[in-house]
Short mmCIF file of C-alpha atoms in Angstrom, two decimals:
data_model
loop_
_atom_site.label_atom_id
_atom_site.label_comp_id
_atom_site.label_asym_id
_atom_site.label_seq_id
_atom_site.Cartn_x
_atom_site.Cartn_y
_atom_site.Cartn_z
CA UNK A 1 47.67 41.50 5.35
CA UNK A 2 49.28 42.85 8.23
CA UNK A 3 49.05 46.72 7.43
CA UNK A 4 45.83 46.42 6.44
CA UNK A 5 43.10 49.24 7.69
CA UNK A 6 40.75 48.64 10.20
CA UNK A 7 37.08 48.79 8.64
CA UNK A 8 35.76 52.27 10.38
CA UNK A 9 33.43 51.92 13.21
CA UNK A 10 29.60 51.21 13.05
CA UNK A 11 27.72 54.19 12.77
CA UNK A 12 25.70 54.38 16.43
CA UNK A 13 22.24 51.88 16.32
CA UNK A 14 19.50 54.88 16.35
CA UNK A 15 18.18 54.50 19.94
CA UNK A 16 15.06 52.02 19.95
CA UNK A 17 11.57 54.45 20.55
CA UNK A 18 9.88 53.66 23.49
CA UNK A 19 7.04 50.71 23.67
CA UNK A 20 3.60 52.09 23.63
CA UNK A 21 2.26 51.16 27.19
CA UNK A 22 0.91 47.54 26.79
CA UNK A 23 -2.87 47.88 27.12
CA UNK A 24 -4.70 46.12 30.56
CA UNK A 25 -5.33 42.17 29.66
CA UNK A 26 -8.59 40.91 30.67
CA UNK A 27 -7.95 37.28 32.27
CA UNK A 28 -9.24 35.46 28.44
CA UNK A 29 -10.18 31.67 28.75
CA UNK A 30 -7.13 29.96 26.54
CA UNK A 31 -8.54 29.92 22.77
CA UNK A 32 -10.57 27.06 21.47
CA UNK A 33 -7.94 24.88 19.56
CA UNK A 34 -7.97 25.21 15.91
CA UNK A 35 -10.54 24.00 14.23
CA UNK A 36 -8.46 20.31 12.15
CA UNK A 37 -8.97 21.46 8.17
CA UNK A 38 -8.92 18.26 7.41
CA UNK A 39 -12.15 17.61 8.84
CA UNK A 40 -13.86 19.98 6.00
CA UNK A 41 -12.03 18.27 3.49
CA UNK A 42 -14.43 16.27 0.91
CA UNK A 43 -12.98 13.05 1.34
CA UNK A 44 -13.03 13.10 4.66
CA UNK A 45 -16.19 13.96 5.58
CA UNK A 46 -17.66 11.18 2.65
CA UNK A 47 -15.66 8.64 4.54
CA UNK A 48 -17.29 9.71 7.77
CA UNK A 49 -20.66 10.21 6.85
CA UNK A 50 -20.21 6.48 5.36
CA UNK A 51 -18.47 4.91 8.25
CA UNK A 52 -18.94 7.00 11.05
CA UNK A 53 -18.03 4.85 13.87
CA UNK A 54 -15.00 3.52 12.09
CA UNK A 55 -12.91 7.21 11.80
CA UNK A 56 -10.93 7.79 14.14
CA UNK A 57 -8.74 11.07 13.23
CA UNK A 58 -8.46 13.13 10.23
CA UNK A 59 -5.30 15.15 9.45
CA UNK A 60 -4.26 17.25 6.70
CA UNK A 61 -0.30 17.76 5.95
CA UNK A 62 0.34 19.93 2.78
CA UNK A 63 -1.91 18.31 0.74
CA UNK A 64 -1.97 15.08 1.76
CA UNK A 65 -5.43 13.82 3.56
CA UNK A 66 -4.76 10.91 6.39
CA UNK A 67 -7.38 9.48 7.47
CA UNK A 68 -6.83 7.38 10.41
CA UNK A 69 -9.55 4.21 10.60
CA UNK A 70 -10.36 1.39 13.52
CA UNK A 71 -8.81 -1.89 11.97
CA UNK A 72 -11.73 -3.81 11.76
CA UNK A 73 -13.51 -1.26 9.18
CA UNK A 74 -10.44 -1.39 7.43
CA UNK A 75 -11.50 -4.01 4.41
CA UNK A 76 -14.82 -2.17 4.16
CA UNK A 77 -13.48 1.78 4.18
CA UNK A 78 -10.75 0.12 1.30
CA UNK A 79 -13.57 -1.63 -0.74
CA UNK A 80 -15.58 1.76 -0.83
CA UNK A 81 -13.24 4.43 -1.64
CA UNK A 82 -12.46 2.15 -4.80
CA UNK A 83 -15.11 1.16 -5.79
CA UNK A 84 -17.34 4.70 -5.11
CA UNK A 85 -18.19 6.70 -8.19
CA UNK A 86 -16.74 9.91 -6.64
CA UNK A 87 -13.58 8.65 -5.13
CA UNK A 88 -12.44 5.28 -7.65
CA UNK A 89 -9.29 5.24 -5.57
CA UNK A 90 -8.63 1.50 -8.27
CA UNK A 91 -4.42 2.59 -7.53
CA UNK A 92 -2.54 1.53 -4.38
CA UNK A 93 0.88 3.53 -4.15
CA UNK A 94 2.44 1.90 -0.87
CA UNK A 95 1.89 -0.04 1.96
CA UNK A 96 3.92 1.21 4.67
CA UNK A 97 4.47 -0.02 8.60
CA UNK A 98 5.59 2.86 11.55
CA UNK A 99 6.68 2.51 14.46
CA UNK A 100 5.52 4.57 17.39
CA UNK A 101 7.08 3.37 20.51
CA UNK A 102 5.75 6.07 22.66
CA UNK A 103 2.82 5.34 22.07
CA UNK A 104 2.43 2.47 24.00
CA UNK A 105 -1.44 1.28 23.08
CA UNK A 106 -0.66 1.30 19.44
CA UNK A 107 2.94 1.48 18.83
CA UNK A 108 2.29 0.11 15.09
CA UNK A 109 0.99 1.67 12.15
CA UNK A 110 0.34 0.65 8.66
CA UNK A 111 -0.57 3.36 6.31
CA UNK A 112 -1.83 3.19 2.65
CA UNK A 113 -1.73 5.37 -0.14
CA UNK A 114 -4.51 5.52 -2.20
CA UNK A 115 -4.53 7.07 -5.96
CA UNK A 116 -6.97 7.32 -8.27
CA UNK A 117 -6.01 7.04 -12.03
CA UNK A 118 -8.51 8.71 -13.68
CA UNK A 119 -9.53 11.54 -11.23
CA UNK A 120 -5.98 12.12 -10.14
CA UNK A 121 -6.45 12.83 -6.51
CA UNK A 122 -5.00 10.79 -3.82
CA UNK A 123 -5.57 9.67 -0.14
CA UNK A 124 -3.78 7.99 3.07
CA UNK A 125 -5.35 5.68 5.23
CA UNK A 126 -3.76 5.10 8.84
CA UNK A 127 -4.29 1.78 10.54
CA UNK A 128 -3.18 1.25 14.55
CA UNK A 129 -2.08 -1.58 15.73
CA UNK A 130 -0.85 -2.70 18.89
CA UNK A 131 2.50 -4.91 19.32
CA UNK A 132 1.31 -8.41 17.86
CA UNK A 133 -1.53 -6.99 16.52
CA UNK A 134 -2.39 -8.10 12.59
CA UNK A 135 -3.95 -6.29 10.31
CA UNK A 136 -6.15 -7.13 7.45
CA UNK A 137 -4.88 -8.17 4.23
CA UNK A 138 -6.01 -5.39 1.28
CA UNK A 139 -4.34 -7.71 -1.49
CA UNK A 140 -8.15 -9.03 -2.02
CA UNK A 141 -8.87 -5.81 -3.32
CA UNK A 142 -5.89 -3.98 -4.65
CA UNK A 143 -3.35 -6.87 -5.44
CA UNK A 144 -0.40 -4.63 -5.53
CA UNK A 145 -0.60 -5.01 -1.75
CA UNK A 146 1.22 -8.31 -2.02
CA UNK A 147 4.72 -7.12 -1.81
CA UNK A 148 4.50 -4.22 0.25
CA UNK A 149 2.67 -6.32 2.56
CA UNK A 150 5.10 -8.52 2.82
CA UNK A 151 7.73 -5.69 2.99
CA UNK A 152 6.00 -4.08 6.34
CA UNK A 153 6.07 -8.06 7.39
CA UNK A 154 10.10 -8.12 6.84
CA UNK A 155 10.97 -4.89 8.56
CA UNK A 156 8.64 -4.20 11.32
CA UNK A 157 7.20 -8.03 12.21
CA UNK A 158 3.38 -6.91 11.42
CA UNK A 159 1.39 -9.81 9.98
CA UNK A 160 -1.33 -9.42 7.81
CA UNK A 161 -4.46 -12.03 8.18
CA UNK A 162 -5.36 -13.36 3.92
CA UNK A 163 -2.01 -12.67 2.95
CA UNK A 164 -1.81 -15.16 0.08
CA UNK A 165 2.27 -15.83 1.01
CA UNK A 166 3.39 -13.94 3.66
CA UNK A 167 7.48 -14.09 4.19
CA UNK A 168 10.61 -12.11 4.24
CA UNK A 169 11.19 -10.31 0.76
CA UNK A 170 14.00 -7.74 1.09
CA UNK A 171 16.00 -9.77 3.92
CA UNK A 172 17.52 -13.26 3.47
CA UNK A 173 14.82 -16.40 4.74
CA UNK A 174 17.55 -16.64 7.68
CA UNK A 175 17.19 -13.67 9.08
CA UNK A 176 15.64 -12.89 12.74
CA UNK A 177 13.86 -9.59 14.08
CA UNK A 178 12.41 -6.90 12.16
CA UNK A 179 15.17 -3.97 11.42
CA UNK A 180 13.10 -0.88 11.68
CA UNK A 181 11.51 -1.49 15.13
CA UNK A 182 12.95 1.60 16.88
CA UNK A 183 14.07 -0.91 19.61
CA UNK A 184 16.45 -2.65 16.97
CA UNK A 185 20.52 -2.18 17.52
CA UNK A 186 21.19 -0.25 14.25
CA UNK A 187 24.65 -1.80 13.24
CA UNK A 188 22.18 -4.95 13.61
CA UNK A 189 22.52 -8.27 15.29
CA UNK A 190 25.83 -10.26 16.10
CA UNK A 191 28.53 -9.79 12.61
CA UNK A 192 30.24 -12.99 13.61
CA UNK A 193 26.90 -15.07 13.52
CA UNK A 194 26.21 -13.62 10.35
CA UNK A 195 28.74 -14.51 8.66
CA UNK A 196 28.77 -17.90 9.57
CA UNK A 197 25.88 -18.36 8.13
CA UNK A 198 26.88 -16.61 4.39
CA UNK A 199 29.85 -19.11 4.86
CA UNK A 200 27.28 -21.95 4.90
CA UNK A 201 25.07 -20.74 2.66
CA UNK A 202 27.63 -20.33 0.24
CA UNK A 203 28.92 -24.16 0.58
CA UNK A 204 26.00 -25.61 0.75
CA UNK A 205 23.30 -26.54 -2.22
CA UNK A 206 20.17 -26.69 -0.20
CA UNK A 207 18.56 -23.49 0.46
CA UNK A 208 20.30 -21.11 -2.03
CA UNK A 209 20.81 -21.45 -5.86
CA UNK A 210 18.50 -20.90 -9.08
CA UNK A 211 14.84 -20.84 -7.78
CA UNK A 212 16.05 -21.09 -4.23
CA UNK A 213 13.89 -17.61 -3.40
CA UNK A 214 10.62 -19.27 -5.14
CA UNK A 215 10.76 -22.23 -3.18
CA UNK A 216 7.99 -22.38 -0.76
CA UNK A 217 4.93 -20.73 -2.73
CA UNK B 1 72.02 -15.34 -19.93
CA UNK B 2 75.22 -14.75 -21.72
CA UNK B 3 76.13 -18.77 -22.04
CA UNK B 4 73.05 -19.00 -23.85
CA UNK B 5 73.21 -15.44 -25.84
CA UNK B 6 73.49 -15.71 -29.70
CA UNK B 7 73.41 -19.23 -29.65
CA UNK B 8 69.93 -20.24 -30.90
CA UNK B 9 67.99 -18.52 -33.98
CA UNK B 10 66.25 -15.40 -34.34
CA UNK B 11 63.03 -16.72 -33.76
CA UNK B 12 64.08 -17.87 -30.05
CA UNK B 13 64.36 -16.01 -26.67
CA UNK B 14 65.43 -16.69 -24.03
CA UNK B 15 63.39 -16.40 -20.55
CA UNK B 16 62.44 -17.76 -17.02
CA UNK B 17 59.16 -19.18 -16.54
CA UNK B 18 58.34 -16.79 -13.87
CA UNK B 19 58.29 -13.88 -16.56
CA UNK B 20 56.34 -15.60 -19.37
CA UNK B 21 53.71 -17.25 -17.00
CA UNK B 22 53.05 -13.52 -14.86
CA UNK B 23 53.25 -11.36 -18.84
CA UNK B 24 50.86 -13.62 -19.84
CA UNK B 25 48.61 -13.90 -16.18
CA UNK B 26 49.04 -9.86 -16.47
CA UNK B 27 48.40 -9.19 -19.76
CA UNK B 28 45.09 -10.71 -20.05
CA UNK B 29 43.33 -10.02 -16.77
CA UNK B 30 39.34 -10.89 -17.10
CA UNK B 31 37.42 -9.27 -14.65
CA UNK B 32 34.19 -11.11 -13.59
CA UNK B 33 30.95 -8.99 -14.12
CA UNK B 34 30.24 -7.72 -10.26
CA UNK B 35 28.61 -4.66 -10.37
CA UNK B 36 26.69 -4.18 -7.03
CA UNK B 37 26.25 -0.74 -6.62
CA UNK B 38 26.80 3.00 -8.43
CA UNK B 39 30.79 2.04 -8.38
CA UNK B 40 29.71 -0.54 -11.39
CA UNK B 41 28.44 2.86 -13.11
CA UNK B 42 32.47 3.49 -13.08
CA UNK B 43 33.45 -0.07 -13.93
CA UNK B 44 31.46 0.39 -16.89
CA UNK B 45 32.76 3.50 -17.65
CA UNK B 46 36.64 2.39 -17.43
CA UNK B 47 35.46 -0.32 -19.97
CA UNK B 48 33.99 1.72 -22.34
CA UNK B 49 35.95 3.87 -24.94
CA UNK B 50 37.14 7.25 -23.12
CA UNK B 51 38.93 4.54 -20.54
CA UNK B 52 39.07 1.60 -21.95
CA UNK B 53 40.17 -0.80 -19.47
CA UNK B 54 41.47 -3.20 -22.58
CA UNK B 55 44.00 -1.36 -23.37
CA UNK B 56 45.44 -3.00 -19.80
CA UNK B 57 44.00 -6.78 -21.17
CA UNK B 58 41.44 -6.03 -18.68
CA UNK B 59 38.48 -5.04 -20.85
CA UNK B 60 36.53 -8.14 -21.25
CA UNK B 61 33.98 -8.53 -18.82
CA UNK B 62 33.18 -12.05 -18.42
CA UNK B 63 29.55 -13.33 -16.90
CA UNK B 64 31.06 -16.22 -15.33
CA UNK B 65 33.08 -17.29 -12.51
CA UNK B 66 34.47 -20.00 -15.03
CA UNK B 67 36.30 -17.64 -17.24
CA UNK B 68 37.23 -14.67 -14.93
CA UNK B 69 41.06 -14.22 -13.35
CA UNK B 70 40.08 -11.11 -11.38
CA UNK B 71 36.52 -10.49 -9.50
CA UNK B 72 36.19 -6.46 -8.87
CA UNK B 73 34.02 -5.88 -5.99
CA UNK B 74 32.27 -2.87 -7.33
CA UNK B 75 29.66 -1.60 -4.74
CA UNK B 76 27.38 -2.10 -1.12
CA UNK B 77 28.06 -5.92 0.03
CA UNK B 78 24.77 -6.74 1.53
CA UNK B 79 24.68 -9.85 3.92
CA UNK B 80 21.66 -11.05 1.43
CA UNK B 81 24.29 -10.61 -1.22
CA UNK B 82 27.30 -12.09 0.43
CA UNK B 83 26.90 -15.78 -0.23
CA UNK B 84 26.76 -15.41 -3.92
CA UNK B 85 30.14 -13.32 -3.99
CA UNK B 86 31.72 -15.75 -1.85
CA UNK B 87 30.18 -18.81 -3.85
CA UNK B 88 30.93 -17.38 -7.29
CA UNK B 89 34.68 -16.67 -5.51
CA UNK B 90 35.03 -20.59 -5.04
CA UNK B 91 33.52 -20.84 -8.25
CA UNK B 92 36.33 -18.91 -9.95
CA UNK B 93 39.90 -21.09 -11.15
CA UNK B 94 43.26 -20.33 -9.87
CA UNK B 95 45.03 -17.66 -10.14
CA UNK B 96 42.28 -15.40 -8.93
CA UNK B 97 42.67 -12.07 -7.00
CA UNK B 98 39.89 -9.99 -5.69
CA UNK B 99 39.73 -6.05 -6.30
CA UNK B 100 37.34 -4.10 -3.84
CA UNK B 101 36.40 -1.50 -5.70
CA UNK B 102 35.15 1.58 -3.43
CA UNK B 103 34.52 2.71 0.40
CA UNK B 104 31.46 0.09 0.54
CA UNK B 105 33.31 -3.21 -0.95
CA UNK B 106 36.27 -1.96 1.93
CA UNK B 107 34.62 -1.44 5.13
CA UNK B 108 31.12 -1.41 4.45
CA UNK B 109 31.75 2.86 3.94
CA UNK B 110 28.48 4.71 4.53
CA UNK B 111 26.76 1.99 5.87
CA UNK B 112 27.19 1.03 9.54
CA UNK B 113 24.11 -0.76 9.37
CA UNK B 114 22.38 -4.07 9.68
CA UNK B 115 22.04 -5.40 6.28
CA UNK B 116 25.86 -4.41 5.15
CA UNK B 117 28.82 -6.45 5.29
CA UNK B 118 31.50 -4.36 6.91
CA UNK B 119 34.16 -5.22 4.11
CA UNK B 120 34.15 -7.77 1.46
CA UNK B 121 37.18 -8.97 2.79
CA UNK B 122 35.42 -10.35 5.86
CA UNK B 123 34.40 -13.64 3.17
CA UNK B 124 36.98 -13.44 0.14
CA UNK B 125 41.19 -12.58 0.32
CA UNK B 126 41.52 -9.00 -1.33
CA UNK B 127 44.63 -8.13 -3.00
CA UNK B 128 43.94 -4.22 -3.96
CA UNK B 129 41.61 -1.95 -2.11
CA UNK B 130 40.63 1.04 -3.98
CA UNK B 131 39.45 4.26 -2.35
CA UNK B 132 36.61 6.71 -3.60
CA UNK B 133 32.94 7.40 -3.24
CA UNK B 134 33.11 5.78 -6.07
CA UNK B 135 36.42 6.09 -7.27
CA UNK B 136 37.10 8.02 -11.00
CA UNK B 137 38.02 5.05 -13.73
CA UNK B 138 41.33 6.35 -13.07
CA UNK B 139 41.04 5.18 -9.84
CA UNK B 140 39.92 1.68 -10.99
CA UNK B 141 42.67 1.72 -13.70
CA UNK B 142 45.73 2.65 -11.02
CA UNK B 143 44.24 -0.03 -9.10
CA UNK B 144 44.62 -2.34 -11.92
CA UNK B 145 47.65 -1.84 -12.79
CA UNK B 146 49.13 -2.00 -9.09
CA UNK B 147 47.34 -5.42 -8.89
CA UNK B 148 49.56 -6.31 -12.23
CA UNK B 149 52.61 -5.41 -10.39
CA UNK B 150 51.78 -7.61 -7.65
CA UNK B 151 50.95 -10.35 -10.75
CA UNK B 152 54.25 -9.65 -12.00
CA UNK B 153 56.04 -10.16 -8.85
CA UNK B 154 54.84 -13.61 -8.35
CA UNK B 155 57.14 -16.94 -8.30
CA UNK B 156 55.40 -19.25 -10.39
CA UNK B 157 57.45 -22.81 -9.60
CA UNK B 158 59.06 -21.36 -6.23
CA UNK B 159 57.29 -20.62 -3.13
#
């Protein structure tokens, strides 16, 4: 409203009381960093005092323990922590890839999560690769690793050495490069291409139709 | 009409083709089962009772390409999923006419991304576009019934 009152003005901020002179620093050496909690944590150190040449890094977010692990003590690490008394880690959650292009050594990742039902804690294992790089298979010892496998395989290109059938599950047999590369256009490869392709797909009989996606295994 | 009024029995009327053939093309309009996404959670629910999508002729929901007149596009168009909706399409006997049902089945809507078709229309002719995130069964119903007017406006023996 136009006649409406003007709210009255702020009552002056009390004046701010004067800093207490700042006592004389002695030139400290910068702090030791923080000691990494995840290296107390249980798991951890029976993983390390197991393998302890194939840890790499330990880090604790929330709850959640990653351990990172060299790839070629991957298969062993997995086979211990489910088949160990104190960790029976028989449930695998996920297999997941990552993408890390800054770091150019190792720009891959695959990381597993680990559950055990029965105990009801839980773990993550890290895995670096570099680009090209495969990584074990873990479907030998946790078969649930088939799909997700194969899923890391679709979207970020990493292969897995004893996968029983590795190919393209989420993405149609047809399709090239692996969408969540961080160096992959995000509105994806040529449209016109594309559709091309449904066009043909949808005339023709040969690779598309019942047990069209089975073919091949 | 007025040559011919009065001059048959009661049990005759009089009409052009072009009326009975689009009543009857109208009046019994079966969709083809296409739910892709959370706008089938709305095609459902404009076919069930509160709605009821039959009281239009449009209520039964058939799971073949064989027996449908209309195909709603209800939901994401992936490109994985593109080559069934345009086979099933071709599959489908004329008349047919497409409803895309939703921002997804239009222009791909909140997906500018590498797996989503950016419109169904890109592979099959659409006749009504219906807007919404997913649209209300009210929505779905208006759309309908605009896609009967356009039935009812169609010349049957002329081009």
């Amino acid at each position: 409203m136009a006649d409406e009152q003007k709210p009255p003005a702020p009552p002056e901020a009390p004046k701010p009381e004067a800093k207490p002179p700042e006592a004389a620093k002695p030139a400290a050496p910068p702090p030791p960093p923080p000691p990494n909690p995840a290296e107390k944590h249980p798991f951890y150190l029976k993983v390390k005092e197991a393998f302890p040449d194939a840890v790499v890094e330990g880090k604790l977010s929330k709850d959640c323990l990653f351990i990172t692990v060299k790839k070629d003590a991957l298969l062993d690490v997995c086979r211990f922590l489910r088949n160990d008394a104190a960790m029976q880690f028989n449930y695998l959650s996920f297999v997941a890839g990552a993408h890390y292009p800054a770091r150019k050594d190792a720009p891959f990742e695959c990381v597993y999560g680990l559950y055990s039902v029965g105990l009801w804690h839980s773990l993550h294992l890290r895995v670096r690769l570099a680009d090209g790089e495969t990584a074990p298979s873990v479907t030998g010892i946790w078969p649930a690793a088939d799909w997700h496998e194969r899923e890391a395989y679709d979207l970020y290109g990493i292969r897995f050495d004893g996968h029983p059938a590795l190919k393209r599950i989420l993405l149609p047999d047809w399709w090239e490069g692996h969408p969540l590369r961080k160096d992959y256009p995000l509105t994806g490869p040529d449209e016109a291409g594309i559709i091309d392709t449904i066009f043909k797909e949808a005339a023709g009989d040969e690779d598309f139709g019942p047990g069209a996606g089975a073919r091949g295994w | 009409m007025s040559i011919l009024e009065r001059k048959f029995n009661e049990s005759v009327i009089t009409t052009t083709v072009d009326s009975v053939f689009n009543w009857a093309r109208r009046s019994a309009l079966w969709p083809m089962t296409f739910g892709l996404a959370c706008c089938a959670i709305e095609m459902m629910a404009s076919g069930a009772s509160r709605f009821d999508m039959d009281r239009f002729g449009a209520g039964i929901f058939r799971a073949t390409p064989r027996q449908s007149d209309v195909m709603i596009v209800a939901g994401t168009v992936t490109y994985k999923m593109a080559p069934a909706i345009k086979r099933l399409y071709d599959q489908m006997p004329d008349p047919k006419w497409v409803i895309s049902m939703g921002a997804c089945a239009n222009t791909g809507g909140p997906y500018p991304a590498y797996s989503v078709l950016q419109g169904v229309d890109k592979i099959v002719p659409v006749d009504v576009y219906i807007a919404g995130c997913p649209p209300r069964p009210e929505a779905l119903i208006y759309g309908l019934m605009k896609l009967q007017e356009k039935i009812d406006n169609m010349k049957v023996l002329r081009k």
